[in-house]
């Protein structure tokens, strides 16, 4: 991973964020074949649609100048809640890494950079993760804890849990 650079996400990264959302949401399991199909799924689209709005915060991991992963935060409100919604003041994290880069440490690098940027801005960060997702152990290692009674069946039919990392 020596040639990987982590940089702030910009509005111009929206197309790449759609592709990372496709990976993160396991959309292929629901028969979707393209990130473009996510635009018609409101429960997913709001994670990326109009990226670069006030309050959006993210990082992109690039290898030799090519984007290979992204982690980003967005604030949601109770009337537009996302899967890992906790409250209106806690942004929800999303992360995706291209299949060939999984297990290389890129996800850890992305999360560390994003959480470092979020720490002075927010009291906490939340996320939703499938219970069988290997990334759950990474989240726990970084200090995320499951929200009691937050387990829910996601659109793919598996169980997901909401986790929170409290900074203060």
PDB file of C-alpha atoms in Angstrom:
ATOM      1  CA  UNK A   1       0.000   0.000   0.000  1.00  0.00           C
ATOM      2  CA  UNK A   2       3.017   2.288  -0.205  1.00  0.00           C
ATOM      3  CA  UNK A   3       1.772   4.077  -3.334  1.00  0.00           C
ATOM      4  CA  UNK A   4      -1.632   4.945  -1.823  1.00  0.00           C
ATOM      5  CA  UNK A   5      -2.400   8.588  -1.067  1.00  0.00           C
ATOM      6  CA  UNK A   6      -5.434   9.671   0.951  1.00  0.00           C
ATOM      7  CA  UNK A   7      -6.816  13.080   0.007  1.00  0.00           C
ATOM      8  CA  UNK A   8      -9.958  15.080   0.832  1.00  0.00           C
ATOM      9  CA  UNK A   9     -13.023  14.271  -1.268  1.00  0.00           C
ATOM     10  CA  UNK A  10     -14.316  17.035  -3.529  1.00  0.00           C
ATOM     11  CA  UNK A  11     -17.577  17.678  -5.367  1.00  0.00           C
ATOM     12  CA  UNK A  12     -15.903  16.300  -8.513  1.00  0.00           C
ATOM     13  CA  UNK A  13     -15.603  12.903  -6.766  1.00  0.00           C
ATOM     14  CA  UNK A  14     -19.369  12.316  -6.773  1.00  0.00           C
ATOM     15  CA  UNK A  15     -19.242   9.776  -9.628  1.00  0.00           C
ATOM     16  CA  UNK A  16     -16.619   7.731  -7.788  1.00  0.00           C
ATOM     17  CA  UNK A  17     -18.664   7.908  -4.579  1.00  0.00           C
ATOM     18  CA  UNK A  18     -21.593   6.355  -6.463  1.00  0.00           C
ATOM     19  CA  UNK A  19     -19.364   3.433  -7.431  1.00  0.00           C
ATOM     20  CA  UNK A  20     -18.161   3.038  -3.836  1.00  0.00           C
ATOM     21  CA  UNK A  21     -21.755   3.159  -2.588  1.00  0.00           C
ATOM     22  CA  UNK A  22     -22.538   0.365  -5.045  1.00  0.00           C
ATOM     23  CA  UNK A  23     -19.765  -1.716  -3.424  1.00  0.00           C
ATOM     24  CA  UNK A  24     -20.693  -0.764   0.147  1.00  0.00           C
ATOM     25  CA  UNK A  25     -24.397  -1.516  -0.291  1.00  0.00           C
ATOM     26  CA  UNK A  26     -23.901  -4.964  -1.819  1.00  0.00           C
ATOM     27  CA  UNK A  27     -26.227  -3.799  -4.583  1.00  0.00           C
ATOM     28  CA  UNK A  28     -25.165  -6.646  -6.861  1.00  0.00           C
ATOM     29  CA  UNK A  29     -26.946  -9.012  -4.449  1.00  0.00           C
ATOM     30  CA  UNK A  30     -30.229  -7.265  -5.274  1.00  0.00           C
ATOM     31  CA  UNK A  31     -29.634  -7.713  -8.997  1.00  0.00           C
ATOM     32  CA  UNK A  32     -28.298  -4.244  -9.706  1.00  0.00           C
ATOM     33  CA  UNK A  33     -25.495  -4.129 -12.252  1.00  0.00           C
ATOM     34  CA  UNK A  34     -24.512  -0.460 -12.229  1.00  0.00           C
ATOM     35  CA  UNK A  35     -23.972   2.318  -9.691  1.00  0.00           C
ATOM     36  CA  UNK A  36     -26.298   4.448 -11.846  1.00  0.00           C
ATOM     37  CA  UNK A  37     -29.209   2.276 -10.702  1.00  0.00           C
ATOM     38  CA  UNK A  38     -28.736   3.547  -7.134  1.00  0.00           C
ATOM     39  CA  UNK A  39     -30.059   6.972  -8.122  1.00  0.00           C
ATOM     40  CA  UNK A  40     -33.560   5.442  -8.217  1.00  0.00           C
ATOM     41  CA  UNK A  41     -33.237   4.002  -4.689  1.00  0.00           C
ATOM     42  CA  UNK A  42     -33.934   6.895  -2.287  1.00  0.00           C
ATOM     43  CA  UNK A  43     -32.724   5.005   0.792  1.00  0.00           C
ATOM     44  CA  UNK A  44     -29.292   4.723  -0.855  1.00  0.00           C
ATOM     45  CA  UNK A  45     -29.199   7.750  -3.148  1.00  0.00           C
ATOM     46  CA  UNK A  46     -29.200  10.250  -0.312  1.00  0.00           C
ATOM     47  CA  UNK A  47     -25.745   9.008   0.736  1.00  0.00           C
ATOM     48  CA  UNK A  48     -24.232  10.554  -2.422  1.00  0.00           C
ATOM     49  CA  UNK A  49     -26.747  12.674  -4.376  1.00  0.00           C
ATOM     50  CA  UNK A  50     -25.424  16.235  -4.642  1.00  0.00           C
ATOM     51  CA  UNK A  51     -22.121  15.417  -2.959  1.00  0.00           C
ATOM     52  CA  UNK A  52     -20.144  18.452  -1.903  1.00  0.00           C
ATOM     53  CA  UNK A  53     -23.009  20.137  -0.046  1.00  0.00           C
ATOM     54  CA  UNK A  54     -22.340  22.016   3.185  1.00  0.00           C
ATOM     55  CA  UNK A  55     -21.399  19.553   5.916  1.00  0.00           C
ATOM     56  CA  UNK A  56     -20.222  16.779   3.573  1.00  0.00           C
ATOM     57  CA  UNK A  57     -16.853  15.381   4.621  1.00  0.00           C
ATOM     58  CA  UNK A  58     -14.915  12.620   2.907  1.00  0.00           C
ATOM     59  CA  UNK A  59     -11.606  11.166   1.809  1.00  0.00           C
ATOM     60  CA  UNK A  60     -10.488   9.335  -1.314  1.00  0.00           C
ATOM     61  CA  UNK A  61      -7.719   6.736  -1.404  1.00  0.00           C
ATOM     62  CA  UNK A  62      -5.751   6.745  -4.644  1.00  0.00           C
ATOM     63  CA  UNK A  63      -3.132   4.328  -5.892  1.00  0.00           C
ATOM     64  CA  UNK A  64      -0.894   5.829  -8.566  1.00  0.00           C
ATOM     65  CA  UNK A  65      -3.497   8.566  -9.081  1.00  0.00           C
ATOM     66  CA  UNK A  66      -6.402   6.130  -9.556  1.00  0.00           C
ATOM     67  CA  UNK A  67      -9.223   6.197  -6.949  1.00  0.00           C
ATOM     68  CA  UNK A  68      -9.420   2.861  -5.104  1.00  0.00           C
ATOM     69  CA  UNK A  69     -11.630   3.644  -2.125  1.00  0.00           C
ATOM     70  CA  UNK A  70     -13.588   6.322  -0.327  1.00  0.00           C
ATOM     71  CA  UNK A  71     -14.982   7.053   3.119  1.00  0.00           C
ATOM     72  CA  UNK A  72     -17.440   9.857   3.673  1.00  0.00           C
ATOM     73  CA  UNK A  73     -19.840  11.378   6.197  1.00  0.00           C
ATOM     74  CA  UNK A  74     -23.204  13.030   5.810  1.00  0.00           C
ATOM     75  CA  UNK A  75     -25.682  14.442   8.279  1.00  0.00           C
ATOM     76  CA  UNK A  76     -29.238  13.164   8.002  1.00  0.00           C
ATOM     77  CA  UNK A  77     -32.398  14.285   9.738  1.00  0.00           C
ATOM     78  CA  UNK A  78     -35.064  12.172  11.353  1.00  0.00           C
ATOM     79  CA  UNK A  79     -37.420  12.724   8.426  1.00  0.00           C
ATOM     80  CA  UNK A  80     -34.678  11.648   5.966  1.00  0.00           C
ATOM     81  CA  UNK A  81     -32.975   9.046   8.149  1.00  0.00           C
ATOM     82  CA  UNK A  82     -30.340   6.757   6.736  1.00  0.00           C
ATOM     83  CA  UNK A  83     -29.723   3.141   7.824  1.00  0.00           C
ATOM     84  CA  UNK A  84     -27.337   4.082  10.638  1.00  0.00           C
ATOM     85  CA  UNK A  85     -29.211   7.177  11.803  1.00  0.00           C
ATOM     86  CA  UNK A  86     -28.729   8.059  15.475  1.00  0.00           C
ATOM     87  CA  UNK A  87     -29.740  11.725  15.702  1.00  0.00           C
ATOM     88  CA  UNK A  88     -29.663  14.929  13.663  1.00  0.00           C
ATOM     89  CA  UNK A  89     -26.228  15.932  15.012  1.00  0.00           C
ATOM     90  CA  UNK A  90     -24.406  12.661  14.312  1.00  0.00           C
ATOM     91  CA  UNK A  91     -23.207  12.146  10.744  1.00  0.00           C
ATOM     92  CA  UNK A  92     -23.363   8.690   9.218  1.00  0.00           C
ATOM     93  CA  UNK A  93     -20.276   7.157   7.703  1.00  0.00           C
ATOM     94  CA  UNK A  94     -20.154   5.225   4.439  1.00  0.00           C
ATOM     95  CA  UNK A  95     -17.081   3.482   3.061  1.00  0.00           C
ATOM     96  CA  UNK A  96     -16.281   1.493  -0.041  1.00  0.00           C
ATOM     97  CA  UNK A  97     -13.103  -0.063  -1.405  1.00  0.00           C
ATOM     98  CA  UNK A  98     -12.665  -1.599  -4.856  1.00  0.00           C
ATOM     99  CA  UNK A  99     -12.617  -5.408  -4.608  1.00  0.00           C
ATOM    100  CA  UNK A 100      -8.942  -5.768  -5.541  1.00  0.00           C
ATOM    101  CA  UNK A 101      -7.863  -3.496  -2.671  1.00  0.00           C
ATOM    102  CA  UNK A 102      -9.796  -5.143   0.145  1.00  0.00           C
ATOM    103  CA  UNK A 103      -7.589  -6.515   2.902  1.00  0.00           C
ATOM    104  CA  UNK A 104      -4.676  -4.201   2.029  1.00  0.00           C
ATOM    105  CA  UNK A 105      -5.142  -1.686   4.846  1.00  0.00           C
ATOM    106  CA  UNK A 106      -6.764   0.899   2.591  1.00  0.00           C
ATOM    107  CA  UNK A 107     -10.030   0.810   4.551  1.00  0.00           C
ATOM    108  CA  UNK A 108      -8.166   1.433   7.810  1.00  0.00           C
ATOM    109  CA  UNK A 109      -6.246   4.331   6.244  1.00  0.00           C
ATOM    110  CA  UNK A 110      -9.456   5.868   4.886  1.00  0.00           C
ATOM    111  CA  UNK A 111     -11.329   5.525   8.170  1.00  0.00           C
ATOM    112  CA  UNK A 112      -8.441   6.876  10.232  1.00  0.00           C
ATOM    113  CA  UNK A 113      -8.118   9.952   8.017  1.00  0.00           C
ATOM    114  CA  UNK A 114     -11.865  10.587   7.968  1.00  0.00           C
ATOM    115  CA  UNK A 115     -12.292  10.141  11.721  1.00  0.00           C
ATOM    116  CA  UNK A 116      -9.346  12.466  12.380  1.00  0.00           C
ATOM    117  CA  UNK A 117     -11.072  15.116  10.242  1.00  0.00           C
ATOM    118  CA  UNK A 118     -14.462  14.520  11.909  1.00  0.00           C
ATOM    119  CA  UNK A 119     -13.248  14.537  15.516  1.00  0.00           C
ATOM    120  CA  UNK A 120     -13.082  18.340  15.944  1.00  0.00           C
ATOM    121  CA  UNK A 121     -16.418  18.825  14.161  1.00  0.00           C
ATOM    122  CA  UNK A 122     -18.725  16.253  15.738  1.00  0.00           C
ATOM    123  CA  UNK A 123     -19.380  14.548  19.053  1.00  0.00           C
ATOM    124  CA  UNK A 124     -19.865  11.168  17.383  1.00  0.00           C
ATOM    125  CA  UNK A 125     -20.085   9.309  14.066  1.00  0.00           C
ATOM    126  CA  UNK A 126     -22.457   6.438  13.237  1.00  0.00           C
ATOM    127  CA  UNK A 127     -22.666   3.714  10.610  1.00  0.00           C
ATOM    128  CA  UNK A 128     -24.708   0.691   9.634  1.00  0.00           C
ATOM    129  CA  UNK A 129     -22.952  -2.609   8.951  1.00  0.00           C
ATOM    130  CA  UNK A 130     -24.010  -6.156   8.210  1.00  0.00           C
ATOM    131  CA  UNK A 131     -23.294  -8.462  11.108  1.00  0.00           C
ATOM    132  CA  UNK A 132     -21.355 -10.843   8.846  1.00  0.00           C
ATOM    133  CA  UNK A 133     -19.252  -8.079   7.222  1.00  0.00           C
ATOM    134  CA  UNK A 134     -15.539  -8.543   8.086  1.00  0.00           C
ATOM    135  CA  UNK A 135     -15.298  -4.733   8.400  1.00  0.00           C
ATOM    136  CA  UNK A 136     -17.305  -4.978  11.626  1.00  0.00           C
ATOM    137  CA  UNK A 137     -14.092  -6.044  13.403  1.00  0.00           C
ATOM    138  CA  UNK A 138     -12.300  -3.000  11.972  1.00  0.00           C
ATOM    139  CA  UNK A 139     -15.027  -0.699  13.271  1.00  0.00           C
ATOM    140  CA  UNK A 140     -14.797  -2.290  16.715  1.00  0.00           C
ATOM    141  CA  UNK A 141     -10.999  -1.922  16.682  1.00  0.00           C
ATOM    142  CA  UNK A 142     -11.413   1.793  15.948  1.00  0.00           C
ATOM    143  CA  UNK A 143     -13.781   2.204  18.897  1.00  0.00           C
ATOM    144  CA  UNK A 144     -17.253   1.875  17.354  1.00  0.00           C
ATOM    145  CA  UNK A 145     -19.822   0.159  19.564  1.00  0.00           C
ATOM    146  CA  UNK A 146     -23.171  -1.353  18.600  1.00  0.00           C
ATOM    147  CA  UNK A 147     -26.241   0.663  19.519  1.00  0.00           C
ATOM    148  CA  UNK A 148     -28.437  -1.570  21.714  1.00  0.00           C
ATOM    149  CA  UNK A 149     -31.543  -2.887  19.941  1.00  0.00           C
ATOM    150  CA  UNK A 150     -30.440  -1.457  16.589  1.00  0.00           C
ATOM    151  CA  UNK A 151     -30.343  -4.736  14.641  1.00  0.00           C
ATOM    152  CA  UNK A 152     -32.584  -4.617  11.591  1.00  0.00           C
ATOM    153  CA  UNK A 153     -33.117  -6.584   8.411  1.00  0.00           C
ATOM    154  CA  UNK A 154     -31.623  -4.720   5.472  1.00  0.00           C
ATOM    155  CA  UNK A 155     -32.931  -4.766   1.865  1.00  0.00           C
ATOM    156  CA  UNK A 156     -30.607  -7.668   1.014  1.00  0.00           C
ATOM    157  CA  UNK A 157     -32.316  -9.770   3.693  1.00  0.00           C
ATOM    158  CA  UNK A 158     -29.401  -9.979   6.125  1.00  0.00           C
ATOM    159  CA  UNK A 159     -29.112  -8.369   9.549  1.00  0.00           C
ATOM    160  CA  UNK A 160     -27.368  -5.043  10.013  1.00  0.00           C
ATOM    161  CA  UNK A 161     -26.550  -3.175  13.181  1.00  0.00           C
ATOM    162  CA  UNK A 162     -26.004   0.524  13.864  1.00  0.00           C
ATOM    163  CA  UNK A 163     -22.680   1.401  15.471  1.00  0.00           C
ATOM    164  CA  UNK A 164     -21.457   4.657  17.018  1.00  0.00           C
ATOM    165  CA  UNK A 165     -18.015   6.054  17.751  1.00  0.00           C
ATOM    166  CA  UNK A 166     -18.240   8.739  20.413  1.00  0.00           C
ATOM    167  CA  UNK A 167     -15.496  11.344  20.437  1.00  0.00           C
ATOM    168  CA  UNK A 168     -16.791  13.062  23.581  1.00  0.00           C
TER     169      UNK A 168
END
